[in-house]
């Protein structure tokens, strides 16, 4: 059985008090025990959110980590540091970082390795731009983005979660249809199968891109959609809880 997962990426939102308030509100919500819920706040929030969620089933994720484990890299945060504050999942390859920070496959591969070395499960994001979708290059793009995972050992791959996030659907209010999501998730699983055989069936593939309470149930009902990576709607406890409970 694949894990059902809903992860909330807070991005660069909420100050410390607002973040703590959101966690307190979420703890009051009745969240399905079948779903692994992951909170992915900014670095600033991590240790406080870690304390608040200690006695709960909520898990902690990071939005980024550096490609090396420590040293003279002013302003950076290593996977080792993240592990020390209770992070168990780490986003890698989010389109905002690919676009604004120009993160390439080599960097992303090193980041994945750092997470794995520190016992953190990478949530590897992939997804095509609007022009790639319009030119029917979406499968080719995603296939290329996934390639850096093929160098992993099967034992390492078992720790990886994939998030398919079409760039044109992130923060735009425009969601992929359930059919578009299923089509790409099935394609991704077929690529995983080619490279890791039966392990592909165990890998959770999340959908991300304007997922909200009103469309989550239809998306999550698709055979190869194992949950969601949620941006905007993760900032409101009621909305996030409704998405978690949409399975
Ligand atoms: C995201 O950034 O991962 C995301 C899915 O954002 P939104 O839900 O706001 O589209």
PDB file of C-alpha atoms and ligand atoms in Angstrom:
ATOM      1  CA  UNK A   1       0.000   0.000   0.000  1.00  0.00           C
ATOM      2  CA  UNK A   2       1.313   3.423  -0.939  1.00  0.00           C
ATOM      3  CA  UNK A   3       1.301   6.153   1.683  1.00  0.00           C
ATOM      4  CA  UNK A   4      -1.359   8.837   1.237  1.00  0.00           C
ATOM      5  CA  UNK A   5       0.335  12.171   1.820  1.00  0.00           C
ATOM      6  CA  UNK A   6      -0.758  15.793   2.015  1.00  0.00           C
ATOM      7  CA  UNK A   7       2.045  18.325   2.433  1.00  0.00           C
ATOM      8  CA  UNK A   8       1.581  22.060   3.010  1.00  0.00           C
ATOM      9  CA  UNK A   9       4.260  24.295   1.523  1.00  0.00           C
ATOM     10  CA  UNK A  10       3.983  27.635   3.331  1.00  0.00           C
ATOM     11  CA  UNK A  11       6.611  29.195   1.033  1.00  0.00           C
ATOM     12  CA  UNK A  12       7.754  32.664   2.257  1.00  0.00           C
ATOM     13  CA  UNK A  13       4.533  33.346   4.170  1.00  0.00           C
ATOM     14  CA  UNK A  14       3.573  33.927   7.828  1.00  0.00           C
ATOM     15  CA  UNK A  15       5.684  35.385  10.617  1.00  0.00           C
ATOM     16  CA  UNK A  16       6.605  33.229  13.596  1.00  0.00           C
ATOM     17  CA  UNK A  17       3.445  33.952  15.621  1.00  0.00           C
ATOM     18  CA  UNK A  18       1.155  33.462  12.619  1.00  0.00           C
ATOM     19  CA  UNK A  19       2.874  30.168  11.856  1.00  0.00           C
ATOM     20  CA  UNK A  20       2.487  28.943  15.431  1.00  0.00           C
ATOM     21  CA  UNK A  21      -1.177  29.957  15.386  1.00  0.00           C
ATOM     22  CA  UNK A  22      -1.737  27.989  12.184  1.00  0.00           C
ATOM     23  CA  UNK A  23      -0.169  24.878  13.744  1.00  0.00           C
ATOM     24  CA  UNK A  24      -2.288  25.254  16.901  1.00  0.00           C
ATOM     25  CA  UNK A  25      -5.433  25.536  14.759  1.00  0.00           C
ATOM     26  CA  UNK A  26      -4.456  22.488  12.706  1.00  0.00           C
ATOM     27  CA  UNK A  27      -3.919  20.426  15.829  1.00  0.00           C
ATOM     28  CA  UNK A  28      -7.550  21.177  16.772  1.00  0.00           C
ATOM     29  CA  UNK A  29      -8.785  19.825  13.427  1.00  0.00           C
ATOM     30  CA  UNK A  30      -9.929  16.251  13.017  1.00  0.00           C
ATOM     31  CA  UNK A  31      -7.359  14.991  10.490  1.00  0.00           C
ATOM     32  CA  UNK A  32      -7.713  11.579   8.861  1.00  0.00           C
ATOM     33  CA  UNK A  33      -5.331   9.124  10.519  1.00  0.00           C
ATOM     34  CA  UNK A  34      -4.815   7.424   7.131  1.00  0.00           C
ATOM     35  CA  UNK A  35      -3.019  10.419   5.707  1.00  0.00           C
ATOM     36  CA  UNK A  36       0.555  11.491   6.441  1.00  0.00           C
ATOM     37  CA  UNK A  37       0.323  15.267   6.974  1.00  0.00           C
ATOM     38  CA  UNK A  38       3.486  17.247   6.463  1.00  0.00           C
ATOM     39  CA  UNK A  39       4.002  20.917   7.320  1.00  0.00           C
ATOM     40  CA  UNK A  40       6.676  22.683   5.294  1.00  0.00           C
ATOM     41  CA  UNK A  41       7.227  26.111   6.817  1.00  0.00           C
ATOM     42  CA  UNK A  42      10.178  28.474   6.353  1.00  0.00           C
ATOM     43  CA  UNK A  43      13.460  27.829   8.186  1.00  0.00           C
ATOM     44  CA  UNK A  44      12.456  30.488  10.711  1.00  0.00           C
ATOM     45  CA  UNK A  45       9.495  28.395  11.872  1.00  0.00           C
ATOM     46  CA  UNK A  46      11.057  24.957  11.914  1.00  0.00           C
ATOM     47  CA  UNK A  47      12.170  24.540  15.481  1.00  0.00           C
ATOM     48  CA  UNK A  48       8.987  26.067  16.984  1.00  0.00           C
ATOM     49  CA  UNK A  49       6.737  24.015  14.701  1.00  0.00           C
ATOM     50  CA  UNK A  50       8.797  20.975  15.635  1.00  0.00           C
ATOM     51  CA  UNK A  51       8.110  21.564  19.341  1.00  0.00           C
ATOM     52  CA  UNK A  52       4.391  22.206  18.756  1.00  0.00           C
ATOM     53  CA  UNK A  53       3.950  19.033  16.694  1.00  0.00           C
ATOM     54  CA  UNK A  54       6.090  16.756  18.897  1.00  0.00           C
ATOM     55  CA  UNK A  55       3.155  14.917  20.482  1.00  0.00           C
ATOM     56  CA  UNK A  56       1.077  14.850  17.281  1.00  0.00           C
ATOM     57  CA  UNK A  57       1.121  12.855  14.047  1.00  0.00           C
ATOM     58  CA  UNK A  58       2.030  15.957  12.012  1.00  0.00           C
ATOM     59  CA  UNK A  59       5.411  15.696  10.286  1.00  0.00           C
ATOM     60  CA  UNK A  60       7.880  18.435   9.485  1.00  0.00           C
ATOM     61  CA  UNK A  61       9.384  19.243   6.086  1.00  0.00           C
ATOM     62  CA  UNK A  62      11.938  21.722   4.742  1.00  0.00           C
ATOM     63  CA  UNK A  63      11.595  23.912   1.656  1.00  0.00           C
ATOM     64  CA  UNK A  64      15.288  23.744   0.757  1.00  0.00           C
ATOM     65  CA  UNK A  65      18.691  22.496   1.860  1.00  0.00           C
ATOM     66  CA  UNK A  66      22.227  23.164   0.708  1.00  0.00           C
ATOM     67  CA  UNK A  67      24.065  20.807  -1.612  1.00  0.00           C
ATOM     68  CA  UNK A  68      26.876  20.191   0.899  1.00  0.00           C
ATOM     69  CA  UNK A  69      26.712  19.156   4.522  1.00  0.00           C
ATOM     70  CA  UNK A  70      28.366  22.155   6.186  1.00  0.00           C
ATOM     71  CA  UNK A  71      31.118  24.771   6.023  1.00  0.00           C
ATOM     72  CA  UNK A  72      31.678  28.317   4.840  1.00  0.00           C
ATOM     73  CA  UNK A  73      28.375  28.923   3.045  1.00  0.00           C
ATOM     74  CA  UNK A  74      26.957  32.066   4.621  1.00  0.00           C
ATOM     75  CA  UNK A  75      23.190  32.121   4.749  1.00  0.00           C
ATOM     76  CA  UNK A  76      22.734  28.468   3.865  1.00  0.00           C
ATOM     77  CA  UNK A  77      21.171  25.595   5.809  1.00  0.00           C
ATOM     78  CA  UNK A  78      22.370  21.993   5.612  1.00  0.00           C
ATOM     79  CA  UNK A  79      20.356  18.793   5.683  1.00  0.00           C
ATOM     80  CA  UNK A  80      22.244  17.846   8.858  1.00  0.00           C
ATOM     81  CA  UNK A  81      20.916  20.996  10.583  1.00  0.00           C
ATOM     82  CA  UNK A  82      17.395  20.254   9.343  1.00  0.00           C
ATOM     83  CA  UNK A  83      17.551  16.717  10.668  1.00  0.00           C
ATOM     84  CA  UNK A  84      18.609  18.080  14.067  1.00  0.00           C
ATOM     85  CA  UNK A  85      15.360  20.083  14.416  1.00  0.00           C
ATOM     86  CA  UNK A  86      13.112  17.175  13.481  1.00  0.00           C
ATOM     87  CA  UNK A  87      12.711  17.556   9.722  1.00  0.00           C
ATOM     88  CA  UNK A  88      11.803  14.240   8.090  1.00  0.00           C
ATOM     89  CA  UNK A  89      10.838  15.402   4.562  1.00  0.00           C
ATOM     90  CA  UNK A  90      12.590  17.873   2.245  1.00  0.00           C
ATOM     91  CA  UNK A  91      11.358  19.586  -0.916  1.00  0.00           C
ATOM     92  CA  UNK A  92      13.814  19.460  -3.802  1.00  0.00           C
ATOM     93  CA  UNK A  93      13.339  20.902  -7.259  1.00  0.00           C
ATOM     94  CA  UNK A  94      10.324  23.116  -6.600  1.00  0.00           C
ATOM     95  CA  UNK A  95       9.699  25.127  -9.767  1.00  0.00           C
ATOM     96  CA  UNK A  96      10.102  28.420  -7.885  1.00  0.00           C
ATOM     97  CA  UNK A  97      13.658  27.415  -6.992  1.00  0.00           C
ATOM     98  CA  UNK A  98      14.367  26.031 -10.451  1.00  0.00           C
ATOM     99  CA  UNK A  99      13.214  29.365 -11.928  1.00  0.00           C
ATOM    100  CA  UNK A 100      14.395  32.023  -9.417  1.00  0.00           C
ATOM    101  CA  UNK A 101      17.524  30.285  -8.080  1.00  0.00           C
ATOM    102  CA  UNK A 102      18.361  28.607 -11.393  1.00  0.00           C
ATOM    103  CA  UNK A 103      18.784  25.253  -9.682  1.00  0.00           C
ATOM    104  CA  UNK A 104      19.969  22.690 -12.210  1.00  0.00           C
ATOM    105  CA  UNK A 105      19.991  18.896 -12.238  1.00  0.00           C
ATOM    106  CA  UNK A 106      23.512  18.692 -10.767  1.00  0.00           C
ATOM    107  CA  UNK A 107      22.583  20.870  -7.781  1.00  0.00           C
ATOM    108  CA  UNK A 108      19.292  19.065  -7.253  1.00  0.00           C
ATOM    109  CA  UNK A 109      21.018  15.709  -7.358  1.00  0.00           C
ATOM    110  CA  UNK A 110      23.504  16.831  -4.664  1.00  0.00           C
ATOM    111  CA  UNK A 111      20.610  18.136  -2.543  1.00  0.00           C
ATOM    112  CA  UNK A 112      18.780  14.817  -2.825  1.00  0.00           C
ATOM    113  CA  UNK A 113      21.969  13.021  -1.734  1.00  0.00           C
ATOM    114  CA  UNK A 114      22.362  15.306   1.280  1.00  0.00           C
ATOM    115  CA  UNK A 115      18.795  14.652   2.391  1.00  0.00           C
ATOM    116  CA  UNK A 116      19.196  10.903   2.026  1.00  0.00           C
ATOM    117  CA  UNK A 117      22.501  10.894   3.937  1.00  0.00           C
ATOM    118  CA  UNK A 118      20.752  12.633   6.797  1.00  0.00           C
ATOM    119  CA  UNK A 119      17.731  10.352   6.896  1.00  0.00           C
ATOM    120  CA  UNK A 120      15.322  12.873   5.337  1.00  0.00           C
ATOM    121  CA  UNK A 121      12.844  11.777   2.662  1.00  0.00           C
ATOM    122  CA  UNK A 122      13.188  13.912  -0.482  1.00  0.00           C
ATOM    123  CA  UNK A 123       9.957  15.185  -2.039  1.00  0.00           C
ATOM    124  CA  UNK A 124      11.194  15.603  -5.589  1.00  0.00           C
ATOM    125  CA  UNK A 125       9.165  18.130  -7.601  1.00  0.00           C
ATOM    126  CA  UNK A 126       8.799  18.049 -11.366  1.00  0.00           C
ATOM    127  CA  UNK A 127       6.458  19.649 -13.865  1.00  0.00           C
ATOM    128  CA  UNK A 128       6.262  21.422 -17.194  1.00  0.00           C
ATOM    129  CA  UNK A 129       5.775  25.100 -18.039  1.00  0.00           C
ATOM    130  CA  UNK A 130       2.724  26.416 -19.889  1.00  0.00           C
ATOM    131  CA  UNK A 131       4.595  26.674 -23.191  1.00  0.00           C
ATOM    132  CA  UNK A 132       5.877  23.116 -22.826  1.00  0.00           C
ATOM    133  CA  UNK A 133       2.311  21.926 -22.218  1.00  0.00           C
ATOM    134  CA  UNK A 134       1.030  23.926 -25.213  1.00  0.00           C
ATOM    135  CA  UNK A 135       3.757  22.445 -27.431  1.00  0.00           C
ATOM    136  CA  UNK A 136       3.002  18.918 -26.180  1.00  0.00           C
ATOM    137  CA  UNK A 137       6.468  18.656 -24.621  1.00  0.00           C
ATOM    138  CA  UNK A 138       5.191  17.956 -21.108  1.00  0.00           C
ATOM    139  CA  UNK A 139       6.108  14.262 -21.024  1.00  0.00           C
ATOM    140  CA  UNK A 140       9.567  14.936 -22.430  1.00  0.00           C
ATOM    141  CA  UNK A 141      10.200  17.679 -19.829  1.00  0.00           C
ATOM    142  CA  UNK A 142       9.126  15.560 -16.878  1.00  0.00           C
ATOM    143  CA  UNK A 143      11.083  12.567 -18.166  1.00  0.00           C
ATOM    144  CA  UNK A 144      14.234  14.732 -18.298  1.00  0.00           C
ATOM    145  CA  UNK A 145      13.640  16.152 -14.811  1.00  0.00           C
ATOM    146  CA  UNK A 146      13.281  12.662 -13.370  1.00  0.00           C
ATOM    147  CA  UNK A 147      16.568  11.462 -14.845  1.00  0.00           C
ATOM    148  CA  UNK A 148      18.681  12.463 -11.853  1.00  0.00           C
ATOM    149  CA  UNK A 149      16.794   9.920  -9.774  1.00  0.00           C
ATOM    150  CA  UNK A 150      18.006   7.042 -11.930  1.00  0.00           C
ATOM    151  CA  UNK A 151      21.440   7.183 -10.286  1.00  0.00           C
ATOM    152  CA  UNK A 152      19.941   6.311  -6.885  1.00  0.00           C
ATOM    153  CA  UNK A 153      20.319   2.895  -5.323  1.00  0.00           C
ATOM    154  CA  UNK A 154      16.982   1.088  -4.905  1.00  0.00           C
ATOM    155  CA  UNK A 155      17.314   1.495  -1.110  1.00  0.00           C
ATOM    156  CA  UNK A 156      17.641   5.262  -1.608  1.00  0.00           C
ATOM    157  CA  UNK A 157      14.804   5.450  -4.108  1.00  0.00           C
ATOM    158  CA  UNK A 158      12.500   3.829  -1.571  1.00  0.00           C
ATOM    159  CA  UNK A 159      12.792   7.015   0.517  1.00  0.00           C
ATOM    160  CA  UNK A 160      11.723   9.321  -2.336  1.00  0.00           C
ATOM    161  CA  UNK A 161       8.316  10.912  -2.897  1.00  0.00           C
ATOM    162  CA  UNK A 162       7.492  12.591  -6.200  1.00  0.00           C
ATOM    163  CA  UNK A 163       5.382  15.724  -6.567  1.00  0.00           C
ATOM    164  CA  UNK A 164       4.049  16.498 -10.038  1.00  0.00           C
ATOM    165  CA  UNK A 165       3.414  20.226 -10.206  1.00  0.00           C
ATOM    166  CA  UNK A 166       2.608  21.737 -13.596  1.00  0.00           C
ATOM    167  CA  UNK A 167       4.125  25.218 -13.377  1.00  0.00           C
ATOM    168  CA  UNK A 168       1.075  26.757 -15.065  1.00  0.00           C
ATOM    169  CA  UNK A 169      -1.111  25.558 -12.196  1.00  0.00           C
ATOM    170  CA  UNK A 170       0.999  26.812  -9.281  1.00  0.00           C
ATOM    171  CA  UNK A 171      -0.540  29.794  -7.522  1.00  0.00           C
ATOM    172  CA  UNK A 172      -2.583  30.626 -10.624  1.00  0.00           C
ATOM    173  CA  UNK A 173      -5.946  29.228  -9.554  1.00  0.00           C
ATOM    174  CA  UNK A 174      -5.774  27.019 -12.634  1.00  0.00           C
ATOM    175  CA  UNK A 175      -5.736  23.316 -11.770  1.00  0.00           C
ATOM    176  CA  UNK A 176      -4.829  20.401 -14.001  1.00  0.00           C
ATOM    177  CA  UNK A 177      -7.961  18.367 -14.653  1.00  0.00           C
ATOM    178  CA  UNK A 178      -8.149  15.047 -12.852  1.00  0.00           C
ATOM    179  CA  UNK A 179      -7.560  13.360 -16.241  1.00  0.00           C
ATOM    180  CA  UNK A 180      -4.459  15.457 -16.968  1.00  0.00           C
ATOM    181  CA  UNK A 181      -3.088  14.709 -13.496  1.00  0.00           C
ATOM    182  CA  UNK A 182      -3.763  10.961 -13.798  1.00  0.00           C
ATOM    183  CA  UNK A 183      -2.229  10.831 -17.265  1.00  0.00           C
ATOM    184  CA  UNK A 184       1.023  12.395 -16.047  1.00  0.00           C
ATOM    185  CA  UNK A 185       1.122  10.437 -12.784  1.00  0.00           C
ATOM    186  CA  UNK A 186       0.731   7.178 -14.725  1.00  0.00           C
ATOM    187  CA  UNK A 187       3.523   8.296 -17.065  1.00  0.00           C
ATOM    188  CA  UNK A 188       5.768   9.089 -14.077  1.00  0.00           C
ATOM    189  CA  UNK A 189       5.029   5.721 -12.494  1.00  0.00           C
ATOM    190  CA  UNK A 190       5.892   3.981 -15.782  1.00  0.00           C
ATOM    191  CA  UNK A 191       9.285   5.778 -15.782  1.00  0.00           C
ATOM    192  CA  UNK A 192       9.856   4.724 -12.179  1.00  0.00           C
ATOM    193  CA  UNK A 193       8.975   1.176 -13.118  1.00  0.00           C
ATOM    194  CA  UNK A 194      11.475   1.129 -15.965  1.00  0.00           C
ATOM    195  CA  UNK A 195      14.225   2.096 -13.572  1.00  0.00           C
ATOM    196  CA  UNK A 196      13.237   0.576 -10.247  1.00  0.00           C
ATOM    197  CA  UNK A 197      10.846  -2.224 -11.197  1.00  0.00           C
ATOM    198  CA  UNK A 198       8.308  -3.191  -8.577  1.00  0.00           C
ATOM    199  CA  UNK A 199       9.414  -0.404  -6.216  1.00  0.00           C
ATOM    200  CA  UNK A 200       7.496   2.005  -8.453  1.00  0.00           C
ATOM    201  CA  UNK A 201       4.194   0.709  -7.100  1.00  0.00           C
ATOM    202  CA  UNK A 202       5.218   1.765  -3.578  1.00  0.00           C
ATOM    203  CA  UNK A 203       6.228   5.337  -4.471  1.00  0.00           C
ATOM    204  CA  UNK A 204       3.760   8.077  -3.517  1.00  0.00           C
ATOM    205  CA  UNK A 205       3.200  10.591  -6.313  1.00  0.00           C
ATOM    206  CA  UNK A 206       1.584  13.844  -5.163  1.00  0.00           C
ATOM    207  CA  UNK A 207      -0.216  16.408  -7.297  1.00  0.00           C
ATOM    208  CA  UNK A 208       0.462  20.110  -6.738  1.00  0.00           C
ATOM    209  CA  UNK A 209      -1.002  23.203  -8.370  1.00  0.00           C
ATOM    210  CA  UNK A 210      -3.990  25.157  -7.035  1.00  0.00           C
ATOM    211  CA  UNK A 211      -5.286  22.113  -5.177  1.00  0.00           C
ATOM    212  CA  UNK A 212      -8.055  23.214  -2.821  1.00  0.00           C
ATOM    213  CA  UNK A 213     -10.981  21.770  -0.850  1.00  0.00           C
ATOM    214  CA  UNK A 214     -13.236  21.982  -3.918  1.00  0.00           C
ATOM    215  CA  UNK A 215     -11.071  19.913  -6.270  1.00  0.00           C
ATOM    216  CA  UNK A 216      -8.971  17.692  -3.965  1.00  0.00           C
ATOM    217  CA  UNK A 217     -11.419  14.778  -3.796  1.00  0.00           C
ATOM    218  CA  UNK A 218     -11.594  14.393  -7.582  1.00  0.00           C
ATOM    219  CA  UNK A 219      -7.812  14.599  -7.948  1.00  0.00           C
ATOM    220  CA  UNK A 220      -7.130  12.180  -5.077  1.00  0.00           C
ATOM    221  CA  UNK A 221      -9.636   9.687  -6.495  1.00  0.00           C
ATOM    222  CA  UNK A 222      -7.325   9.050  -9.462  1.00  0.00           C
ATOM    223  CA  UNK A 223      -5.489   5.757  -9.364  1.00  0.00           C
ATOM    224  CA  UNK A 224      -1.980   7.184  -9.441  1.00  0.00           C
ATOM    225  CA  UNK A 225      -2.571  10.346  -7.391  1.00  0.00           C
ATOM    226  CA  UNK A 226      -1.470   9.564  -3.854  1.00  0.00           C
ATOM    227  CA  UNK A 227      -2.024  12.985  -2.328  1.00  0.00           C
ATOM    228  CA  UNK A 228      -1.128  16.614  -2.764  1.00  0.00           C
ATOM    229  CA  UNK A 229       1.519  19.258  -2.316  1.00  0.00           C
ATOM    230  CA  UNK A 230      -0.472  22.295  -1.299  1.00  0.00           C
ATOM    231  CA  UNK A 231       0.661  25.927  -1.438  1.00  0.00           C
ATOM    232  CA  UNK A 232      -1.906  28.697  -0.876  1.00  0.00           C
ATOM    233  CA  UNK A 233      -4.587  26.491   0.675  1.00  0.00           C
ATOM    234  CA  UNK A 234      -2.143  25.187   3.311  1.00  0.00           C
ATOM    235  CA  UNK A 235      -2.137  28.607   4.998  1.00  0.00           C
ATOM    236  CA  UNK A 236      -5.682  28.167   6.309  1.00  0.00           C
ATOM    237  CA  UNK A 237      -6.209  25.370   8.842  1.00  0.00           C
ATOM    238  CA  UNK A 238      -9.784  24.647   7.721  1.00  0.00           C
ATOM    239  CA  UNK A 239      -8.840  24.425   4.036  1.00  0.00           C
ATOM    240  CA  UNK A 240      -5.787  22.277   4.688  1.00  0.00           C
ATOM    241  CA  UNK A 241      -7.820  19.943   6.918  1.00  0.00           C
ATOM    242  CA  UNK A 242     -10.542  19.666   4.265  1.00  0.00           C
ATOM    243  CA  UNK A 243      -7.912  18.667   1.693  1.00  0.00           C
ATOM    244  CA  UNK A 244      -6.380  16.097   4.076  1.00  0.00           C
ATOM    245  CA  UNK A 245      -9.841  14.643   4.619  1.00  0.00           C
ATOM    246  CA  UNK A 246     -10.724  14.658   0.913  1.00  0.00           C
ATOM    247  CA  UNK A 247      -9.537  11.082   0.254  1.00  0.00           C
TER     248      UNK A 247
HETATM  249  C1  LIG B   1       3.202  24.791  -4.616  1.00  0.00           C
HETATM  250  O1  LIG B   1       3.838  25.825  -4.670  1.00  0.00           O
HETATM  251  O2  LIG B   1       3.800  23.728  -4.338  1.00  0.00           O
HETATM  252  C2  LIG B   1       1.767  24.838  -4.898  1.00  0.00           C
HETATM  253  C3  LIG B   1       1.173  23.741  -5.259  1.00  0.00           C
HETATM  254  O3  LIG B   1       1.148  26.058  -4.773  1.00  0.00           O
HETATM  255  P1  LIG B   1      -0.431  26.386  -4.938  1.00  0.00           P
HETATM  256  O4  LIG B   1      -1.165  25.297  -4.223  1.00  0.00           O
HETATM  257  O5  LIG B   1      -0.604  27.709  -4.287  1.00  0.00           O
HETATM  258  O6  LIG B   1      -0.707  26.372  -6.386  1.00  0.00           O
END
